[in-house]
Tab-separated table of C-alpha atoms and ligand atoms in Angstrom:
chain	number	residue	atom	x	y	z
A	17	UNK	CA	28.584	15.916	-52.940
A	18	UNK	CA	31.722	16.906	-51.248
A	19	UNK	CA	34.767	16.006	-53.372
A	20	UNK	CA	38.017	15.723	-51.773
A	21	UNK	CA	41.266	16.302	-53.770
A	22	UNK	CA	43.975	14.217	-52.635
A	23	UNK	CA	47.293	13.537	-53.584
A	24	UNK	CA	49.021	10.016	-53.255
A	25	UNK	CA	52.563	9.370	-52.967
A	26	UNK	CA	52.843	5.535	-52.564
A	27	UNK	CA	56.857	5.822	-52.479
A	28	UNK	CA	59.473	3.037	-51.778
A	29	UNK	CA	59.532	-0.571	-50.344
A	30	UNK	CA	56.410	-1.515	-48.959
A	31	UNK	CA	54.557	1.789	-49.536
A	32	UNK	CA	52.820	1.010	-52.720
A	33	UNK	CA	51.267	-2.432	-51.284
A	34	UNK	CA	50.083	-0.586	-48.078
A	35	UNK	CA	48.817	2.285	-49.961
A	36	UNK	CA	46.833	0.095	-52.214
A	37	UNK	CA	44.737	-1.282	-49.358
A	38	UNK	CA	44.547	2.342	-47.633
A	39	UNK	CA	42.946	3.493	-51.101
A	40	UNK	CA	40.546	0.652	-51.245
A	41	UNK	CA	39.178	1.648	-47.630
A	42	UNK	CA	39.255	5.225	-48.867
A	43	UNK	CA	37.204	4.267	-52.065
A	44	UNK	CA	34.855	2.125	-50.014
A	45	UNK	CA	34.074	4.918	-47.434
A	46	UNK	CA	33.427	7.204	-50.153
A	47	UNK	CA	30.912	4.987	-51.458
A	48	UNK	CA	29.312	4.343	-47.926
A	49	UNK	CA	29.289	7.591	-46.821
A	50	UNK	CA	28.507	9.699	-49.945
A	51	UNK	CA	31.587	11.757	-50.512
A	52	UNK	CA	33.614	12.234	-53.984
A	53	UNK	CA	37.186	11.377	-54.437
A	54	UNK	CA	39.626	13.375	-56.674
A	55	UNK	CA	42.918	11.550	-56.445
A	56	UNK	CA	46.498	12.526	-58.215
A	57	UNK	CA	48.800	9.671	-57.973
A	58	UNK	CA	52.605	11.174	-57.778
A	59	UNK	CA	55.483	8.721	-58.620
A	60	UNK	CA	58.016	10.236	-56.504
A	61	UNK	CA	60.270	7.887	-54.449
A	62	UNK	CA	63.613	6.055	-54.975
A	63	UNK	CA	62.602	4.156	-57.981
A	64	UNK	CA	61.430	7.409	-59.906
A	65	UNK	CA	64.894	9.169	-58.815
A	66	UNK	CA	67.139	6.231	-60.051
A	67	UNK	CA	65.268	6.403	-63.280
A	68	UNK	CA	65.061	9.944	-63.759
A	69	UNK	CA	67.319	11.730	-61.110
A	70	UNK	CA	64.256	13.868	-60.202
A	71	UNK	CA	63.366	13.859	-56.543
A	72	UNK	CA	60.198	16.241	-56.278
A	73	UNK	CA	59.828	18.523	-59.147
A	74	UNK	CA	58.832	22.189	-58.109
A	75	UNK	CA	55.784	22.502	-60.380
A	76	UNK	CA	54.336	19.189	-58.732
A	77	UNK	CA	55.267	20.231	-55.579
A	78	UNK	CA	53.426	23.544	-55.785
A	79	UNK	CA	50.309	21.926	-57.301
A	80	UNK	CA	50.060	20.050	-53.886
A	81	UNK	CA	49.156	23.473	-52.301
A	82	UNK	CA	45.693	23.341	-53.938
A	83	UNK	CA	44.995	19.768	-52.815
A	84	UNK	CA	43.120	18.948	-49.560
A	85	UNK	CA	45.367	16.344	-48.412
A	86	UNK	CA	48.324	14.199	-49.224
A	87	UNK	CA	48.520	10.486	-48.376
A	88	UNK	CA	52.014	9.049	-48.191
A	89	UNK	CA	53.039	5.330	-48.130
A	90	UNK	CA	56.754	5.088	-47.131
A	91	UNK	CA	60.001	6.567	-48.340
A	92	UNK	CA	63.478	5.061	-47.935
A	93	UNK	CA	65.528	2.484	-50.015
A	94	UNK	CA	69.106	1.414	-49.721
A	95	UNK	CA	69.935	1.917	-53.367
A	96	UNK	CA	69.913	5.681	-52.564
A	97	UNK	CA	72.378	7.770	-50.455
A	98	UNK	CA	71.064	7.797	-46.635
A	99	UNK	CA	68.437	10.642	-46.282
A	100	UNK	CA	68.638	11.925	-49.761
A	101	UNK	CA	65.034	10.967	-50.693
A	102	UNK	CA	63.369	10.916	-47.125
A	103	UNK	CA	64.699	14.656	-46.875
A	104	UNK	CA	63.824	15.546	-50.440
A	105	UNK	CA	60.164	14.129	-50.109
A	106	UNK	CA	59.119	13.715	-46.435
A	107	UNK	CA	61.248	16.484	-45.298
A	108	UNK	CA	60.284	18.902	-47.880
A	109	UNK	CA	56.653	18.219	-47.623
A	110	UNK	CA	56.875	18.860	-43.828
A	111	UNK	CA	59.210	22.125	-44.286
A	112	UNK	CA	57.990	23.706	-47.321
A	113	UNK	CA	54.186	23.093	-46.753
A	114	UNK	CA	54.989	24.330	-43.099
A	115	UNK	CA	53.076	21.191	-41.630
A	116	UNK	CA	54.041	22.041	-38.057
A	117	UNK	CA	52.210	19.685	-36.090
A	118	UNK	CA	53.099	15.914	-36.092
A	119	UNK	CA	50.273	14.195	-34.401
A	120	UNK	CA	50.842	10.666	-33.484
A	121	UNK	CA	48.055	9.057	-31.366
A	122	UNK	CA	49.127	5.796	-29.474
A	123	UNK	CA	45.965	3.689	-28.359
A	124	UNK	CA	46.214	0.130	-27.435
A	125	UNK	CA	43.024	-1.726	-28.661
A	126	UNK	CA	43.763	-5.031	-27.042
A	127	UNK	CA	46.010	-6.450	-24.589
A	128	UNK	CA	47.436	-9.159	-26.815
A	129	UNK	CA	49.128	-6.531	-28.763
A	130	UNK	CA	51.290	-4.928	-25.747
A	131	UNK	CA	54.438	-6.136	-24.737
A	132	UNK	CA	54.238	-4.740	-21.360
A	133	UNK	CA	53.043	-7.213	-18.473
A	134	UNK	CA	49.646	-6.478	-16.928
A	135	UNK	CA	48.950	-3.242	-19.047
A	136	UNK	CA	45.913	-3.095	-21.056
A	137	UNK	CA	43.775	-0.607	-23.244
A	138	UNK	CA	42.887	1.362	-20.364
A	139	UNK	CA	46.525	2.111	-19.684
A	140	UNK	CA	47.752	3.110	-22.883
A	141	UNK	CA	45.891	5.905	-24.717
A	142	UNK	CA	47.968	8.962	-25.382
A	143	UNK	CA	48.563	11.353	-28.033
A	144	UNK	CA	52.013	12.606	-28.663
A	145	UNK	CA	52.263	16.110	-30.459
A	146	UNK	CA	55.605	16.317	-32.145
A	147	UNK	CA	56.993	19.606	-33.467
A	148	UNK	CA	57.595	19.163	-37.134
A	149	UNK	CA	59.425	21.928	-38.570
A	150	UNK	CA	62.522	22.845	-36.570
A	151	UNK	CA	65.218	21.267	-34.525
A	152	UNK	CA	68.454	19.530	-35.521
A	153	UNK	CA	66.140	18.129	-38.743
A	154	UNK	CA	66.280	21.491	-40.535
A	155	UNK	CA	69.835	22.600	-39.743
A	156	UNK	CA	72.705	22.218	-42.066
A	157	UNK	CA	75.317	19.353	-41.043
A	158	UNK	CA	78.936	20.979	-41.035
A	159	UNK	CA	81.833	18.526	-41.615
A	160	UNK	CA	85.343	19.606	-41.166
A	161	UNK	CA	88.359	17.557	-42.023
A	162	UNK	CA	86.013	14.975	-43.124
A	163	UNK	CA	87.076	11.303	-43.198
A	164	UNK	CA	90.074	12.164	-41.105
A	165	UNK	CA	90.773	11.448	-37.462
A	166	UNK	CA	90.428	15.401	-36.817
A	167	UNK	CA	86.990	15.310	-38.195
A	168	UNK	CA	84.486	17.570	-36.459
A	169	UNK	CA	80.895	17.228	-37.134
A	170	UNK	CA	78.013	19.508	-36.026
A	171	UNK	CA	74.325	19.973	-36.475
A	172	UNK	CA	72.530	22.540	-34.611
A	173	UNK	CA	69.558	22.023	-32.375
A	174	UNK	CA	67.462	25.479	-33.259
A	175	UNK	CA	64.199	26.242	-31.717
A	176	UNK	CA	62.262	29.462	-32.140
A	177	UNK	CA	59.626	31.419	-29.927
A	178	UNK	CA	57.144	31.090	-32.539
A	179	UNK	CA	57.657	27.548	-33.572
A	180	UNK	CA	57.589	26.557	-29.913
A	181	UNK	CA	54.629	28.747	-29.101
A	182	UNK	CA	52.350	27.242	-31.688
A	183	UNK	CA	53.117	23.592	-30.989
A	184	UNK	CA	52.644	23.963	-27.397
A	185	UNK	CA	49.550	25.932	-27.781
A	186	UNK	CA	48.275	23.214	-30.022
A	187	UNK	CA	49.033	20.666	-27.367
A	188	UNK	CA	47.224	22.528	-24.606
A	189	UNK	CA	44.183	22.908	-27.043
A	190	UNK	CA	44.413	19.140	-27.811
A	191	UNK	CA	44.596	18.262	-24.233
A	192	UNK	CA	41.564	20.625	-23.564
A	193	UNK	CA	39.433	18.110	-25.862
A	194	UNK	CA	40.236	15.094	-24.018
A	195	UNK	CA	38.378	13.857	-20.861
A	196	UNK	CA	41.494	13.693	-18.563
A	197	UNK	CA	42.973	17.139	-19.951
A	198	UNK	CA	46.599	16.042	-18.856
A	199	UNK	CA	49.589	17.412	-20.752
A	200	UNK	CA	53.177	16.293	-20.322
A	201	UNK	CA	56.063	18.432	-21.623
A	202	UNK	CA	59.052	16.395	-22.848
A	203	UNK	CA	62.296	18.031	-23.288
A	204	UNK	CA	65.942	17.976	-22.160
A	205	UNK	CA	66.473	21.458	-20.852
A	206	UNK	CA	69.025	20.165	-17.855
A	207	UNK	CA	71.488	19.190	-20.700
A	208	UNK	CA	70.340	20.972	-24.046
A	209	UNK	CA	69.872	24.376	-22.321
A	210	UNK	CA	68.305	25.704	-25.416
A	211	UNK	CA	65.345	23.486	-24.916
A	212	UNK	CA	64.603	25.917	-21.852
A	213	UNK	CA	62.589	27.879	-24.449
A	214	UNK	CA	60.203	24.854	-24.484
A	215	UNK	CA	60.053	24.819	-20.518
A	216	UNK	CA	59.501	28.618	-20.040
A	217	UNK	CA	56.720	28.875	-22.770
A	218	UNK	CA	55.121	25.719	-21.346
A	219	UNK	CA	55.255	27.202	-17.856
A	220	UNK	CA	53.932	30.445	-18.882
A	221	UNK	CA	50.974	29.117	-21.242
A	222	UNK	CA	49.754	26.579	-18.237
A	223	UNK	CA	48.510	29.960	-16.906
A	224	UNK	CA	46.214	30.104	-19.946
A	225	UNK	CA	44.689	26.776	-19.450
A	226	UNK	CA	44.207	26.368	-15.797
A	227	UNK	CA	42.037	23.310	-16.444
A	228	UNK	CA	44.816	21.313	-17.927
A	229	UNK	CA	46.995	19.582	-15.471
A	230	UNK	CA	50.605	19.644	-16.447
A	231	UNK	CA	53.854	17.636	-16.036
A	232	UNK	CA	57.361	18.169	-17.337
A	233	UNK	CA	59.713	15.110	-17.758
A	234	UNK	CA	63.308	15.048	-19.266
A	235	UNK	CA	62.970	12.721	-22.314
A	236	UNK	CA	65.219	10.042	-20.537
A	237	UNK	CA	62.711	10.028	-17.561
A	238	UNK	CA	59.689	10.116	-20.198
A	239	UNK	CA	60.916	7.057	-21.950
A	240	UNK	CA	61.222	5.174	-18.475
A	241	UNK	CA	57.723	6.197	-17.543
A	242	UNK	CA	56.305	5.313	-20.809
A	243	UNK	CA	57.151	1.637	-20.391
A	244	UNK	CA	56.758	1.755	-16.173
A	245	UNK	CA	53.299	3.803	-16.343
A	246	UNK	CA	52.165	4.488	-19.712
A	247	UNK	CA	48.831	5.136	-17.995
A	248	UNK	CA	50.406	8.380	-16.640
A	249	UNK	CA	50.309	9.870	-20.129
A	250	UNK	CA	47.177	11.686	-21.784
A	251	UNK	CA	48.838	14.187	-24.252
A	252	UNK	CA	52.491	14.967	-24.488
A	253	UNK	CA	54.220	17.750	-26.335
A	254	UNK	CA	57.957	17.630	-27.493
A	255	UNK	CA	60.670	18.678	-29.947
A	256	UNK	CA	60.894	17.107	-33.502
A	257	UNK	CA	63.944	14.993	-32.701
A	258	UNK	CA	62.575	13.553	-29.283
A	259	UNK	CA	59.231	13.178	-30.933
A	260	UNK	CA	60.745	10.954	-33.654
A	261	UNK	CA	62.256	8.730	-31.034
A	262	UNK	CA	59.517	8.637	-28.338
A	263	UNK	CA	56.836	7.957	-30.982
A	264	UNK	CA	58.743	4.509	-32.041
A	265	UNK	CA	58.677	3.397	-28.523
A	266	UNK	CA	55.067	4.512	-28.295
A	267	UNK	CA	54.099	2.572	-31.314
A	268	UNK	CA	55.438	-0.477	-29.578
A	269	UNK	CA	53.046	-0.079	-26.677
A	270	UNK	CA	50.190	-0.251	-29.178
A	271	UNK	CA	51.337	-3.031	-31.132
A	272	UNK	CA	54.019	-2.073	-33.094
A	273	UNK	CA	54.834	-0.183	-36.265
A	274	UNK	CA	52.112	-2.205	-38.037
A	275	UNK	CA	49.468	-0.035	-36.821
A	276	UNK	CA	50.986	3.381	-35.668
A	277	UNK	CA	49.696	6.167	-37.866
A	278	UNK	CA	50.176	9.838	-38.019
A	279	UNK	CA	49.077	13.319	-39.370
A	280	UNK	CA	51.406	16.030	-40.183
A	281	UNK	CA	49.204	19.003	-39.972
A	282	UNK	CA	48.947	22.598	-41.002
A	283	UNK	CA	45.682	23.350	-39.579
A	284	UNK	CA	43.295	24.498	-41.996
A	285	UNK	CA	45.575	23.866	-45.051
A	286	UNK	CA	46.643	20.874	-47.162
A	287	UNK	CA	47.938	18.302	-44.708
A	288	UNK	CA	49.864	15.051	-44.864
A	289	UNK	CA	48.792	11.518	-43.629
A	290	UNK	CA	51.198	8.429	-43.147
A	291	UNK	CA	52.257	5.666	-41.240
A	292	UNK	CA	54.983	6.092	-38.631
A	293	UNK	CA	56.605	2.923	-40.083
A	294	UNK	CA	59.427	3.160	-42.729
A	295	UNK	CA	59.779	1.545	-46.173
A	296	UNK	CA	60.756	-2.044	-44.868
A	297	UNK	CA	62.583	-2.803	-48.088
A	298	UNK	CA	63.043	-6.495	-47.019
A	299	UNK	CA	59.359	-7.024	-47.171
A	300	UNK	CA	58.546	-5.131	-50.279
A	301	UNK	CA	56.409	-6.980	-53.041
A	302	UNK	CA	55.731	-9.736	-50.921
A	303	UNK	CA	52.230	-9.032	-49.820
A	304	UNK	CA	53.183	-9.488	-46.091
A	305	UNK	CA	53.400	-6.073	-44.662
A	306	UNK	CA	50.520	-4.899	-42.342
A	307	UNK	CA	48.548	-2.178	-44.064
A	308	UNK	CA	46.798	-0.996	-40.524
A	309	UNK	CA	49.113	1.998	-40.017
A	310	UNK	CA	48.276	3.249	-43.601
A	311	UNK	CA	44.436	2.623	-42.876
A	312	UNK	CA	44.630	4.298	-39.501
A	313	UNK	CA	45.993	7.310	-41.421
A	314	UNK	CA	43.426	7.093	-44.016
A	315	UNK	CA	41.088	7.440	-40.660
A	316	UNK	CA	43.026	10.563	-39.522
A	317	UNK	CA	42.655	12.091	-43.021
A	318	UNK	CA	39.003	11.587	-43.049
A	319	UNK	CA	38.648	13.284	-39.881
A	320	UNK	CA	40.353	16.089	-41.036
A	321	UNK	CA	38.476	16.386	-44.049
A	322	UNK	CA	35.592	16.807	-42.142
A	323	UNK	CA	33.982	13.060	-42.918
A	324	UNK	CA	33.686	12.321	-39.165
A	325	UNK	CA	31.270	9.691	-39.538
A	326	UNK	CA	33.536	8.032	-42.281
A	327	UNK	CA	36.584	8.362	-40.016
A	328	UNK	CA	34.957	6.616	-37.019
A	329	UNK	CA	33.444	3.837	-39.274
A	330	UNK	CA	37.278	3.068	-40.333
A	331	UNK	CA	38.549	3.418	-37.088
A	332	UNK	CA	35.930	1.125	-35.473
A	333	UNK	CA	36.285	-1.365	-38.253
A	334	UNK	CA	40.017	-1.859	-37.378
A	335	UNK	CA	39.153	-1.848	-33.724
A	336	UNK	CA	36.642	-4.373	-34.224
A	337	UNK	CA	39.025	-6.899	-36.267
A	338	UNK	CA	41.722	-6.421	-33.624
A	339	UNK	CA	39.567	-7.003	-30.513
A	340	UNK	CA	37.614	-9.895	-32.002
A	341	UNK	CA	40.478	-11.880	-32.759
A	342	UNK	CA	39.656	-11.715	-36.634
A	343	UNK	CA	43.244	-10.214	-36.680
A	344	UNK	CA	45.032	-12.841	-35.057
A	345	UNK	CA	48.428	-11.075	-34.578
A	346	UNK	CA	50.174	-8.098	-35.631
A	347	UNK	CA	53.588	-10.309	-36.546
A	348	UNK	CA	54.685	-9.694	-40.003
A	349	UNK	CA	53.352	-12.591	-42.270
A	350	UNK	CA	50.382	-13.468	-40.040
A	351	UNK	CA	47.982	-11.970	-42.509
A	352	UNK	CA	48.647	-11.014	-46.097
A	353	UNK	CA	48.532	-7.225	-46.701
A	354	UNK	CA	45.555	-7.734	-49.186
A	355	UNK	CA	43.856	-10.151	-46.656
A	356	UNK	CA	43.842	-7.267	-44.100
A	357	UNK	CA	42.498	-4.928	-46.682
A	358	UNK	CA	39.733	-7.264	-47.548
A	359	UNK	CA	38.747	-7.666	-43.871
A	360	UNK	CA	38.559	-3.827	-43.261
A	361	UNK	CA	36.524	-2.964	-46.401
A	362	UNK	CA	34.223	-5.969	-45.449
A	363	UNK	CA	33.843	-4.893	-41.795
A	364	UNK	CA	33.120	-1.233	-43.092
A	365	UNK	CA	30.667	-2.203	-45.743
A	366	UNK	CA	28.745	-4.424	-43.041
A	367	UNK	CA	28.691	-1.335	-40.525
A	368	UNK	CA	27.349	1.040	-43.018
A	369	UNK	CA	24.576	-1.107	-44.513
B	413	IPM	C1	59.263	9.623	-39.084
B	413	IPM	C2	60.472	9.206	-39.847
B	413	IPM	C3	61.406	10.361	-40.513
B	413	IPM	C4	61.806	11.228	-39.410
B	413	IPM	C5	62.378	9.843	-41.377
B	413	IPM	C6	62.115	8.935	-42.492
B	413	IPM	C7	63.214	10.969	-42.028
B	413	IPM	O1	61.408	8.458	-38.920
B	413	IPM	O2	58.365	10.137	-39.853
B	413	IPM	O3	59.159	9.513	-37.968
B	413	IPM	O4	62.721	11.045	-38.581
B	413	IPM	O5	60.836	12.203	-39.115
B	414	MN	MN1	60.596	7.937	-37.042
């Protein structure tokens, strides 16, 4: 039997509650599809930092390199300085494990969940490929004359040829696996001239992939098109910062942050799976947060681990619950967190029986 070694970081806010449901689904998938699990739960997050002043000890971080995957709940808590724990955990995982692809599928399953008039599942089915290791995210901020009226603050947007080439290649390859084979490049090279690196590499590489139809949009226009004609998107590739922004917008098209999942990949190596949403501290401990995003992240993780059947079964279970009306709405509080977990586990077991 195949045994998958998975590190679990439940994290802050609603993280532990949604991860608990994700793990129930994972265990049920393992039982129904015949694979084993070797889980290591790591306690890191704001609570742990408050108690111990420790963010992510090196030894524990190193141990991740021998794992197959990492499942992350959410990080962020108003009791810690802004960005400290996010950068120390999510950032460090992405950068120090070189998880260079942030894959964020946006798929609307039922038109009831789309805020756009007249758009349905056939219109919203795209994958955003977000670069995950460069850009302003990994540059040191500099503050001169901090706190005075002469303050100057800066943080560079930095892109390398290698970092840009690999993410654009990954996006072309992803486009090749999809029926439409259409790829949009999103940058802002008309204003941020450094991003002409993206434009140039994209144009050059399109010659290697003649079957892929391409389009280039500046990020402002891309936001406009995602609302006006989401059906024009199949796969899109973009920088780290713009990818962060457009994937929140995209999440709303598929029903909101309650369902959006993502994979942080270093293809062939230990990779990280998480929801797109944050820690939602106001809802923590109330059993009201929607665990579907984490359950969808579990499905992406199973797919990555090679458990294709189990991955589709989880995906189908969620899809069935959303399209049949069993999940009435994705509004917070409509269903209890654990109730959705029950529904997914029941549907999964019924489909596997
Ligand atoms: C995301 C999050 C993170 C990001 C934060 C928590 C640093 O918003 O995964 O989209 O900006 O990448
Ligand atoms: Mn984000």
